[in-house]
Amino acid sequence: MKKNIVLFILFVLPIVAYLFFASGVNSFTTLPVITPKVADFGNWKSLNGKKVLLDKKITVLGFAGSNILENRGNYFNLNEKIYKRYNGFEDLQFVVLCPLGTENEAQKIVDALSPFTDVKNWNFVFASNEEIQKFYDQLHLKEKLDQHLGTSNVYIIDKERNLRGRKDKEEYKEGYDTFHPSELSNEMLDDFKIILYEYRAALKKNHNATKQL
């Protein structure tokens, strides 16, 4: 009997623990709203000239800052861990707000990603320093932008323009640090799955399931 218990502890429990953590599902059933109804973008230009809006899109939002090329590794991390995995969803967009004057630097990022990634859902959008700061301030986040008007964090905004994250005091999270691939693979991926599950469930409930989400 003792031998069986020892074998169970040595072989079965590790497998059960692995399956639990590998499932990639956190303890939340829904992802709380951190900031409701954030304002949409202004009439700002993007690299490809198309108008980019938050409304009716699930958005992964970043703030590049004027030193965008110095932090290009962050975008490669996000591209590998999140973007390439979910790029096929039509209702999903990745948007990076950049100061006016950084268009050439942003294009270099896109050019570096394009040989191994379909970059159609990468959107680099340009606004004045004042507009970027004003937009960020209305998100009411604890973290502040750096002196270049950038941050390594990205944020999840749902189709109703609510910024989503974790409100629990011990696990509070309003953004996800692209400098750390492990945070993207764990916390962000878990939370992102919840957002997608919400919309898939809504589509199914309305008998309107499509390939969009």
CSV table of C-alpha atoms in Angstrom, one decimal:
chain,number,residue,atom,x,y,z
A,1,MET,CA,0.0,0.0,0.0
A,2,LYS,CA,2.8,2.4,0.9
A,3,LYS,CA,4.6,1.5,-2.2
A,4,ASN,CA,1.5,2.5,-4.3
A,5,ILE,CA,1.2,5.8,-2.5
A,6,VAL,CA,4.9,6.6,-3.2
A,7,LEU,CA,4.5,5.7,-6.8
A,8,PHE,CA,1.4,7.9,-7.1
A,9,ILE,CA,3.3,10.9,-5.6
A,10,LEU,CA,6.3,10.3,-7.8
A,11,PHE,CA,4.6,9.8,-11.1
A,12,VAL,CA,0.9,10.7,-11.1
A,13,LEU,CA,0.9,14.0,-9.3
A,14,PRO,CA,3.6,15.6,-11.4
A,15,ILE,CA,1.6,14.7,-14.6
A,16,VAL,CA,-1.6,16.1,-13.1
A,17,ALA,CA,0.2,19.3,-12.1
A,18,TYR,CA,1.7,19.7,-15.5
A,19,LEU,CA,-1.7,19.3,-17.3
A,20,PHE,CA,-3.2,21.9,-15.0
A,21,PHE,CA,-0.6,24.5,-15.6
A,22,ALA,CA,-0.2,23.7,-19.3
A,23,SER,CA,-3.9,24.4,-19.9
A,24,GLY,CA,-3.1,28.1,-19.8
A,25,VAL,CA,-6.3,29.1,-18.0
A,26,ASN,CA,-6.1,31.4,-15.0
A,27,SER,CA,-8.4,31.5,-12.1
A,28,PHE,CA,-10.7,34.2,-13.7
A,29,THR,CA,-13.9,33.3,-15.6
A,30,THR,CA,-14.1,36.8,-16.9
A,31,LEU,CA,-11.5,39.5,-17.3
A,32,PRO,CA,-12.4,42.7,-15.2
A,33,VAL,CA,-12.7,46.1,-16.7
A,34,ILE,CA,-9.9,48.4,-15.6
A,35,THR,CA,-11.0,51.5,-17.5
A,36,PRO,CA,-14.5,51.6,-19.1
A,37,LYS,CA,-15.3,53.3,-22.4
A,38,VAL,CA,-12.0,54.8,-23.3
A,39,ALA,CA,-12.1,57.5,-26.0
A,40,ASP,CA,-11.4,56.4,-29.6
A,41,PHE,CA,-8.5,57.6,-31.6
A,42,GLY,CA,-8.5,61.0,-33.3
A,43,ASN,CA,-8.1,61.5,-37.0
A,44,TRP,CA,-4.5,60.2,-36.9
A,45,LYS,CA,-2.6,58.7,-39.8
A,46,SER,CA,-1.2,55.2,-40.0
A,47,LEU,CA,1.7,53.9,-42.1
A,48,ASN,CA,-0.6,52.5,-44.8
A,49,GLY,CA,-2.9,55.5,-44.7
A,50,LYS,CA,-6.0,53.6,-43.4
A,51,LYS,CA,-8.0,55.0,-40.6
A,52,VAL,CA,-7.6,52.9,-37.4
A,53,LEU,CA,-10.3,52.9,-34.7
A,54,LEU,CA,-10.8,51.0,-31.5
A,55,ASP,CA,-14.6,50.6,-31.8
A,56,LYS,CA,-15.8,47.0,-32.6
A,57,LYS,CA,-12.3,45.6,-32.6
A,58,ILE,CA,-10.3,43.7,-29.9
A,59,THR,CA,-7.1,45.7,-29.7
A,60,VAL,CA,-3.7,45.1,-28.3
A,61,LEU,CA,-2.5,48.6,-27.8
A,62,GLY,CA,1.1,49.8,-27.3
A,63,PHE,CA,2.9,53.1,-27.0
A,64,ALA,CA,6.2,53.1,-28.9
A,65,GLY,CA,7.8,56.4,-27.8
A,66,SER,CA,10.3,58.3,-29.9
A,67,ASN,CA,13.0,55.7,-29.3
A,68,ILE,CA,11.0,53.0,-31.1
A,69,LEU,CA,14.1,51.3,-32.7
A,70,GLU,CA,15.8,50.9,-29.3
A,71,ASN,CA,12.9,48.8,-28.1
A,72,ARG,CA,12.4,46.8,-31.3
A,73,GLY,CA,13.0,43.6,-29.5
A,74,ASN,CA,9.8,44.1,-27.5
A,75,TYR,CA,7.7,44.0,-30.8
A,76,PHE,CA,9.5,40.8,-31.9
A,77,ASN,CA,8.5,39.3,-28.5
A,78,LEU,CA,4.9,40.3,-28.9
A,79,ASN,CA,4.9,39.2,-32.5
A,80,GLU,CA,6.2,35.7,-31.6
A,81,LYS,CA,4.2,35.1,-28.4
A,82,ILE,CA,0.8,36.6,-29.3
A,83,TYR,CA,0.4,38.1,-32.8
A,84,LYS,CA,1.4,35.1,-34.9
A,85,ARG,CA,-0.8,32.9,-32.8
A,86,TYR,CA,-4.0,34.9,-33.3
A,87,ASN,CA,-3.4,36.9,-36.4
A,88,GLY,CA,-6.1,35.0,-38.3
A,89,PHE,CA,-8.9,36.6,-36.4
A,90,GLU,CA,-10.6,39.4,-38.4
A,91,ASP,CA,-11.8,41.3,-35.4
A,92,LEU,CA,-8.3,41.6,-33.8
A,93,GLN,CA,-5.8,44.4,-34.4
A,94,PHE,CA,-2.4,45.3,-32.9
A,95,VAL,CA,-2.0,49.1,-32.7
A,96,VAL,CA,1.1,51.0,-31.7
A,97,LEU,CA,0.8,54.8,-31.0
A,98,CYS,CA,3.9,56.6,-32.1
A,99,PRO,CA,5.0,60.3,-32.0
A,100,LEU,CA,4.9,62.2,-35.3
A,101,GLY,CA,8.3,62.0,-36.9
A,102,THR,CA,9.0,58.4,-36.2
A,103,GLU,CA,7.4,57.0,-39.4
A,104,ASN,CA,10.7,55.8,-40.9
A,105,GLU,CA,11.6,54.0,-37.7
A,106,ALA,CA,8.2,52.3,-37.5
A,107,GLN,CA,8.5,51.2,-41.1
A,108,LYS,CA,11.8,49.6,-40.3
A,109,ILE,CA,10.1,47.5,-37.6
A,110,VAL,CA,7.4,46.4,-40.1
A,111,ASP,CA,10.0,45.6,-42.7
A,112,ALA,CA,11.9,43.5,-40.2
A,113,LEU,CA,8.8,41.5,-39.2
A,114,SER,CA,7.4,41.0,-42.7
A,115,PRO,CA,9.8,38.3,-44.0
A,116,PHE,CA,8.3,35.8,-41.5
A,117,THR,CA,5.0,37.4,-40.5
A,118,ASP,CA,1.8,38.5,-42.2
A,119,VAL,CA,1.9,42.1,-41.0
A,120,LYS,CA,-1.5,43.2,-42.1
A,121,ASN,CA,-2.8,43.6,-38.6
A,122,TRP,CA,0.2,45.5,-37.3
A,123,ASN,CA,-0.9,49.2,-37.2
A,124,PHE,CA,1.5,51.9,-36.4
A,125,VAL,CA,-0.5,55.1,-35.8
A,126,PHE,CA,1.0,58.6,-35.5
A,127,ALA,CA,-0.1,61.6,-33.4
A,128,SER,CA,1.5,64.6,-31.7
A,129,ASN,CA,3.1,64.3,-28.3
A,130,GLU,CA,0.3,66.2,-26.7
A,131,GLU,CA,-2.4,63.9,-28.3
A,132,ILE,CA,-0.6,60.8,-27.2
A,133,GLN,CA,-0.2,62.0,-23.6
A,134,LYS,CA,-3.9,63.1,-23.5
A,135,PHE,CA,-5.0,59.7,-24.8
A,136,TYR,CA,-2.9,57.9,-22.3
A,137,ASP,CA,-4.0,60.0,-19.4
A,138,GLN,CA,-7.7,59.1,-20.0
A,139,LEU,CA,-6.8,55.4,-19.6
A,140,HIS,CA,-6.3,56.2,-15.8
A,141,LEU,CA,-3.4,53.7,-15.4
A,142,LYS,CA,-1.1,53.5,-12.5
A,143,GLU,CA,2.0,53.3,-14.7
A,144,LYS,CA,3.2,56.5,-16.4
A,145,LEU,CA,4.7,56.9,-19.9
A,146,ASP,CA,8.5,57.5,-19.9
A,147,GLN,CA,10.2,60.6,-21.1
A,148,HIS,CA,10.0,59.4,-24.7
A,149,LEU,CA,6.2,58.9,-24.4
A,150,GLY,CA,6.6,55.2,-24.5
A,151,THR,CA,6.2,52.1,-22.3
A,152,SER,CA,7.1,48.4,-22.7
A,153,ASN,CA,3.6,47.5,-21.6
A,154,VAL,CA,0.7,46.7,-24.0
A,155,TYR,CA,-2.9,46.8,-23.1
A,156,ILE,CA,-6.0,44.8,-24.1
A,157,ILE,CA,-9.1,46.8,-25.1
A,158,ASP,CA,-12.3,45.0,-26.0
A,159,LYS,CA,-14.8,45.7,-28.7
A,160,GLU,CA,-16.7,48.1,-26.5
A,161,ARG,CA,-13.5,50.1,-25.8
A,162,ASN,CA,-13.1,48.8,-22.3
A,163,LEU,CA,-9.5,48.3,-21.1
A,164,ARG,CA,-9.4,44.9,-19.5
A,165,GLY,CA,-7.0,43.4,-16.9
A,166,ARG,CA,-6.8,41.9,-13.4
A,167,LYS,CA,-8.2,43.9,-10.4
A,168,ASP,CA,-7.3,41.4,-7.7
A,169,LYS,CA,-5.0,43.1,-5.2
A,170,GLU,CA,-2.5,40.3,-5.3
A,171,GLU,CA,-2.6,39.9,-9.1
A,172,TYR,CA,-3.4,43.4,-10.3
A,173,LYS,CA,-2.4,43.8,-13.9
A,174,GLU,CA,-3.4,46.6,-16.2
A,175,GLY,CA,-0.8,45.9,-18.9
A,176,TYR,CA,1.6,43.2,-20.0
A,177,ASP,CA,5.4,43.8,-20.3
A,178,THR,CA,6.7,43.0,-23.8
A,179,PHE,CA,10.2,43.1,-22.5
A,180,HIS,CA,9.6,39.8,-20.7
A,181,PRO,CA,8.5,36.9,-23.1
A,182,SER,CA,7.5,34.8,-20.1
A,183,GLU,CA,4.9,37.4,-19.1
A,184,LEU,CA,3.4,37.4,-22.6
A,185,SER,CA,3.4,33.5,-22.7
A,186,ASN,CA,1.7,33.3,-19.3
A,187,GLU,CA,-0.3,36.2,-17.9
A,188,MET,CA,-1.1,37.9,-21.2
A,189,LEU,CA,-1.9,34.7,-23.1
A,190,ASP,CA,-4.2,33.5,-20.3
A,191,ASP,CA,-6.1,36.8,-20.2
A,192,PHE,CA,-6.3,37.0,-24.0
A,193,LYS,CA,-7.9,33.6,-24.1
A,194,ILE,CA,-10.6,34.8,-21.8
A,195,ILE,CA,-11.4,37.7,-24.0
A,196,LEU,CA,-11.7,35.5,-27.1
A,197,TYR,CA,-13.8,33.0,-25.1
A,198,GLU,CA,-16.2,35.7,-24.2
A,199,TYR,CA,-16.8,36.7,-27.8
A,200,ARG,CA,-17.0,33.1,-29.1
A,201,ALA,CA,-19.6,32.4,-26.4
A,202,ALA,CA,-21.6,35.5,-27.4
A,203,LEU,CA,-21.5,34.5,-31.1
A,204,LYS,CA,-22.6,31.0,-30.3
A,205,LYS,CA,-25.4,32.2,-28.1
A,206,ASN,CA,-26.6,34.5,-30.9
A,207,HIS,CA,-26.3,31.6,-33.4
A,208,ASN,CA,-23.9,33.8,-35.3
A,209,ALA,CA,-20.7,31.8,-35.0
A,210,THR,CA,-18.2,32.8,-37.6
A,211,LYS,CA,-14.5,32.6,-38.3
A,212,GLN,CA,-14.0,36.1,-37.1
A,213,LEU,CA,-13.6,35.1,-33.4
